[in-house]
CSV table of C-alpha atoms in Angstrom, one decimal:
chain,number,residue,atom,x,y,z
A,1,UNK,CA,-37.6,9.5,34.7
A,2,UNK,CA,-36.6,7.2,32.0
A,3,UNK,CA,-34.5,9.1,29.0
A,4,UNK,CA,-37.0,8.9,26.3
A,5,UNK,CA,-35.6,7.4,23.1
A,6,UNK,CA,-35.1,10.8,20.7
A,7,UNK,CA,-32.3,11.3,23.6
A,8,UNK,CA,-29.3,9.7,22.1
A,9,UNK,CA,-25.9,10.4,22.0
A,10,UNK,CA,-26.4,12.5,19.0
A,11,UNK,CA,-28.7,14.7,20.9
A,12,UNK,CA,-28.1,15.2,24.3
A,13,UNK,CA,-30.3,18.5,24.4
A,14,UNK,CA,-32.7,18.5,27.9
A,15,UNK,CA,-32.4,18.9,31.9
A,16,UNK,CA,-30.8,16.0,33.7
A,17,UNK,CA,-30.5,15.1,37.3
A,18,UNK,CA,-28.0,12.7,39.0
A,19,UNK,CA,-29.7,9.4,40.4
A,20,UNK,CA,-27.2,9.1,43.9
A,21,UNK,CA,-29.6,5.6,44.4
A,22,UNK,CA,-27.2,3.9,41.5
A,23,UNK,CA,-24.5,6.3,41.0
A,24,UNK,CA,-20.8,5.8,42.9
A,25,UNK,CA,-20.6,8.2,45.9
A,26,UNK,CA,-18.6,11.0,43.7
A,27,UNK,CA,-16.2,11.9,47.1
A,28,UNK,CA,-13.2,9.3,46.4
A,29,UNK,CA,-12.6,10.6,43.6
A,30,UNK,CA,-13.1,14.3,43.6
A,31,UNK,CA,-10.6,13.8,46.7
A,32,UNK,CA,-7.8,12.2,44.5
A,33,UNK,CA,-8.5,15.4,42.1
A,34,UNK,CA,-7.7,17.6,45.2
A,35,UNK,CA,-11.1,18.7,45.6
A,36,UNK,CA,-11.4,20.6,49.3
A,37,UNK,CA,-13.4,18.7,51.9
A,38,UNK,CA,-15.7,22.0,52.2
A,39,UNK,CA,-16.8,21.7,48.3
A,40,UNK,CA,-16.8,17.4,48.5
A,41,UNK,CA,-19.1,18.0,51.1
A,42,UNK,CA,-21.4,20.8,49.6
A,43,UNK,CA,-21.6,17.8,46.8
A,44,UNK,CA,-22.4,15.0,49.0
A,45,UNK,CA,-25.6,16.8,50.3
A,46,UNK,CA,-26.9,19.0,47.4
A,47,UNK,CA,-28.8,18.0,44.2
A,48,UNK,CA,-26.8,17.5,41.1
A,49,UNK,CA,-28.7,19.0,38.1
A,50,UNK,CA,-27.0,18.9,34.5
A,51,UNK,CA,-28.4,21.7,31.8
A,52,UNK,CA,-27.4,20.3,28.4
A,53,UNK,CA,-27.2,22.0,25.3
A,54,UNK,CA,-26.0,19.9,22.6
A,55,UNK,CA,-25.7,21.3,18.9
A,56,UNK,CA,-23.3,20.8,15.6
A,57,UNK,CA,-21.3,23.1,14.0
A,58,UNK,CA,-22.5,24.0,10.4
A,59,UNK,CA,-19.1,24.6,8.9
A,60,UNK,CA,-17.1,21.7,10.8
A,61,UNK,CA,-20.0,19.1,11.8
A,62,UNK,CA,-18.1,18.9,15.1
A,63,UNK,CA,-20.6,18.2,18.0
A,64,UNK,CA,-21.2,21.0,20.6
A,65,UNK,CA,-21.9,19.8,24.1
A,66,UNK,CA,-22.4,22.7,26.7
A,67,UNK,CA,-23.2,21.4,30.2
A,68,UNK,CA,-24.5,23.8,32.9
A,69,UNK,CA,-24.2,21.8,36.2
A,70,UNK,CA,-26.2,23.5,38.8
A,71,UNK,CA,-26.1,22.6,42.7
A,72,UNK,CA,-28.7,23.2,45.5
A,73,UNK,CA,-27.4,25.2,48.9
A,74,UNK,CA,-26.1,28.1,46.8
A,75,UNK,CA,-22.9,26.4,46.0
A,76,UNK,CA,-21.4,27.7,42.4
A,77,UNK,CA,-21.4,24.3,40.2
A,78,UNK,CA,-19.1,24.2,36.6
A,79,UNK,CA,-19.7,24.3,33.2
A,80,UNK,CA,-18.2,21.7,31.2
A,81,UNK,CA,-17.6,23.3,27.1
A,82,UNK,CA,-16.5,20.2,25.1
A,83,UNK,CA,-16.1,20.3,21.1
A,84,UNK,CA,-16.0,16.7,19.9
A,85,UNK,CA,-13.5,17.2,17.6
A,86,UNK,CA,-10.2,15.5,19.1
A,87,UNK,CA,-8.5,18.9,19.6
A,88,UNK,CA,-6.4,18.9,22.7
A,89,UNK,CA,-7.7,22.4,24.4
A,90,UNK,CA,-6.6,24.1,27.5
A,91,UNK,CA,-9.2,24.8,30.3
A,92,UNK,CA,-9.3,26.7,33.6
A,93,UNK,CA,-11.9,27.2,36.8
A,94,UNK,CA,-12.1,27.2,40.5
A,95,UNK,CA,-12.3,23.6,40.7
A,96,UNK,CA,-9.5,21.6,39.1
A,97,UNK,CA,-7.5,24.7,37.6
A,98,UNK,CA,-5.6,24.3,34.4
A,99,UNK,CA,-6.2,21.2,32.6
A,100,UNK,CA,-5.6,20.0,28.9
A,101,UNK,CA,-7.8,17.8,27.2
A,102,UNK,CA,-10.1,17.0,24.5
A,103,UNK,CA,-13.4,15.3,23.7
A,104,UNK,CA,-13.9,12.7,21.0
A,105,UNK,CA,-15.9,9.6,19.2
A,106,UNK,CA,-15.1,6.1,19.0
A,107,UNK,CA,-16.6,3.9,16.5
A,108,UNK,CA,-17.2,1.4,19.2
A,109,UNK,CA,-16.6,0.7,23.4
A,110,UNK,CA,-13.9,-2.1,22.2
A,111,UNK,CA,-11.8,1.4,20.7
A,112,UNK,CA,-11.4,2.9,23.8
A,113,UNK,CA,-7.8,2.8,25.1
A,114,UNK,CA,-6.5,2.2,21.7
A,115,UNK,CA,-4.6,5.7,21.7
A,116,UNK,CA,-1.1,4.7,23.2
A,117,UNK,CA,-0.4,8.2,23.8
A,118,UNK,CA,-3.8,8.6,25.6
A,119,UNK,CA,-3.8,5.3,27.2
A,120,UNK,CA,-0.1,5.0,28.5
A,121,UNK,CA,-1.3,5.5,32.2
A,122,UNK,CA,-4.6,3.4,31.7
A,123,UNK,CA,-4.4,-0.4,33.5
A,124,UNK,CA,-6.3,-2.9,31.8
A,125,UNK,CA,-9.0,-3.2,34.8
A,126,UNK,CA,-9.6,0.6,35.1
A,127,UNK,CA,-10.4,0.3,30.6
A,128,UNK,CA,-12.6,-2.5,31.6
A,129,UNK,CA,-14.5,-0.2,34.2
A,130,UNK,CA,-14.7,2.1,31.2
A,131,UNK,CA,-15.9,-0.3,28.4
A,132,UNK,CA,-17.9,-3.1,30.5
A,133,UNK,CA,-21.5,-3.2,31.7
A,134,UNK,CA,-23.3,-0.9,29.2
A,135,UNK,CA,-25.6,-3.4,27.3
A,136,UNK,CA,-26.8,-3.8,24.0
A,137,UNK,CA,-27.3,-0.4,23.2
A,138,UNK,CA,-23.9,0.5,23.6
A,139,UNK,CA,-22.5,-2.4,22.9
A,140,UNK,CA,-23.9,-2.1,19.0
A,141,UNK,CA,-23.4,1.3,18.7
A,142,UNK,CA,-21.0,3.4,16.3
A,143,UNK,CA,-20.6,6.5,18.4
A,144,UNK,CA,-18.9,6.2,21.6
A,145,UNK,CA,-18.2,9.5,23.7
A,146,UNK,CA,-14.9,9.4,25.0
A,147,UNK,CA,-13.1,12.6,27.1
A,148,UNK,CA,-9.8,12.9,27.9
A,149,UNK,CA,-8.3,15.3,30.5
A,150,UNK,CA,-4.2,16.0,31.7
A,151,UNK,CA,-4.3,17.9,34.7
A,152,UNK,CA,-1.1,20.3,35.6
A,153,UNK,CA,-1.9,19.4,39.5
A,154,UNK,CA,-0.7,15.7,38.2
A,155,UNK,CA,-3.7,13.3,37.6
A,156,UNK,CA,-5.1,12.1,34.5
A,157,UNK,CA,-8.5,11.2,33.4
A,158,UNK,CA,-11.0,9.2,30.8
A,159,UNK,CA,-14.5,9.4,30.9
A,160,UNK,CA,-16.7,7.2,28.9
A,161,UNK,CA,-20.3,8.0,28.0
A,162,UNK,CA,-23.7,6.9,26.3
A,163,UNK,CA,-27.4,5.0,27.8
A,164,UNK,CA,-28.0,2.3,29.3
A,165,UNK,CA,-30.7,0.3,31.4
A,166,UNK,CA,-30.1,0.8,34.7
A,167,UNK,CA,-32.2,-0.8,37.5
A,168,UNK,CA,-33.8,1.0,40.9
A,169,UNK,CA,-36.2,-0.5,42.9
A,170,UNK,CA,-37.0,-3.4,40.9
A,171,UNK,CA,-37.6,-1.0,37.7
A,172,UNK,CA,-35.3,-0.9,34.5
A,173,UNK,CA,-35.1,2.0,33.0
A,174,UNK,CA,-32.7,3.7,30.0
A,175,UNK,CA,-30.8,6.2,31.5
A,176,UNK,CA,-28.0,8.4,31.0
A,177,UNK,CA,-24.4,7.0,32.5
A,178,UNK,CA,-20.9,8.2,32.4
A,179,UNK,CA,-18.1,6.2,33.6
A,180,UNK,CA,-15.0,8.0,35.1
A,181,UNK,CA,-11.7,6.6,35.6
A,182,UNK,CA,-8.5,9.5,37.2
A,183,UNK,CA,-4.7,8.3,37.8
A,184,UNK,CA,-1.9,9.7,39.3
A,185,UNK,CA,1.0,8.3,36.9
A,186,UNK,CA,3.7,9.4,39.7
A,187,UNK,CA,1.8,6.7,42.2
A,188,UNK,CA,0.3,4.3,39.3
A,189,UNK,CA,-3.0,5.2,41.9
A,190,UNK,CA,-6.6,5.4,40.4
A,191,UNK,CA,-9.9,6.0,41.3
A,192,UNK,CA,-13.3,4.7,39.7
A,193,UNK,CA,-16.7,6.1,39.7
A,194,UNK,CA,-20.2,5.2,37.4
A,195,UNK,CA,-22.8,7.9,37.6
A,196,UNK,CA,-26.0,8.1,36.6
A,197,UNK,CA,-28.8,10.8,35.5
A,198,UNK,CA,-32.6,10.8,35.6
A,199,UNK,CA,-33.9,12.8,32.4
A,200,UNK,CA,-35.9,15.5,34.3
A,201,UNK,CA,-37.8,17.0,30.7
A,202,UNK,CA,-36.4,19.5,27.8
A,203,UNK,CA,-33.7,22.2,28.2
A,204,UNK,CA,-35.6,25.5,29.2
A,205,UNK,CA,-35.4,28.6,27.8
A,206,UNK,CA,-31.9,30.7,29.0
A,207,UNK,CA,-30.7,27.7,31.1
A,208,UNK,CA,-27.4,27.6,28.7
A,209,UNK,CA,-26.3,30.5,27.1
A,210,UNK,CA,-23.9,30.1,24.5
A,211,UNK,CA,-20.4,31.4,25.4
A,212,UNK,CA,-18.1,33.7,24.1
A,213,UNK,CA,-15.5,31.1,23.2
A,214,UNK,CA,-16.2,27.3,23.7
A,215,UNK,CA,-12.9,25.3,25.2
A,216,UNK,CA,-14.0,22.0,24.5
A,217,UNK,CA,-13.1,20.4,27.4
A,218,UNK,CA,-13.7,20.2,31.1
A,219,UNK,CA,-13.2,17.9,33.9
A,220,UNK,CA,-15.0,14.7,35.0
């Protein structure tokens, strides 16, 4: 289902699903993040569902984005806890373990990269995976999502996000996409992956409760 137009990037709030027709087979690169085999392939067969609850603070105005991913086969998914406020925050879980991070906006796609610090390990064809192919709604806009993850086990990661038409079966239709690029600075190594998410309807009651202490990041 096409994401209807009061779904922007300033208002992310609903139930998502990932579209594996368009999307990059996520394996590669959960691999180079030293995912098991046994949880790659729990992924590869199961149904990707995304709870998003997006929100502002009223003191700060920072965005809120609190993402309950959700897996059939009773395999445990993650939650991703990003404040959009470029604060570097420490994160932990089963997946990735401890990673350092933060979440921010971009006035525009030709930003991204700009950061030396942040970009030091970032080629100029894996920013052009980031910043390329997103259209005219993207390409005009003035709030670009842009994550940023160190992980301790030694890879690093940007993830680019925001709507775009995306075309299955002969149909175009705006959906959500996030583009993922990981390196290993030791090797120079990366690994690329576009994915993309059917709006499934509005965020149901209980799906995301708000937790005791938001981190603000979490891994791609």
């Amino acid at each position: 289902m096409a994401a209807p137009p009061s779904i922007t990037m300033d208002n992310l709030t609903g139930t998502y699903v990932m579209e594996r027709k368009v999307s990059d087979a996520p394996d590669a690169i959960l691999a180079f993040q030293g995912m098991s085999w046994l949880t790659r392939q729990a992924i590869s067969w199961a149904t990707i569902t995304l709870h998003v609850r997006h929100t502002k603070d009223s003191a700060t105005g920072a965005d809120h984005i609190d993402i309950v991913q959700k897996l059939t086969g009773g395999f445990e998914g993650t939650r991703e806890q990003r404040i959009v406020d470029g604060t570097v925050r420490t994160h932990e879980d089963h997946v990735f373990g401890k990673v350092h991070g933060k979440s921010t906006w971009v006035a525009r796609l030709a930003d991204v990269g700009s950061e030396r610090r942040d970009a030091s390990y970032l080629s100029d064809e894996d920013r052009a995976f980031l910043v390329e192919g997103w259209g005219a709604e993207m390409e005009g806009s003035e709030r670009v999502f842009l994550g940023y993850v160190e992980a301790e086990s030694g890879w690093v990661a940007w993830s680019v996000w925001g709507f775009k038409e995306v075309e299955i079966e002969g149909v175009s239709e705006r959906r959500w996409a996030r583009h993922h690029v990981v390196v290993k600075p030791a090797t120079g190594e990366s690994k690329r992956a576009r994915m993309y998410y059917d709006y499934l309807g509005p965020l149901e009651e209980g799906e995301v409760e708000k937790p005791a202490q938001d981190d603000g990041i979490s891994d791609v």
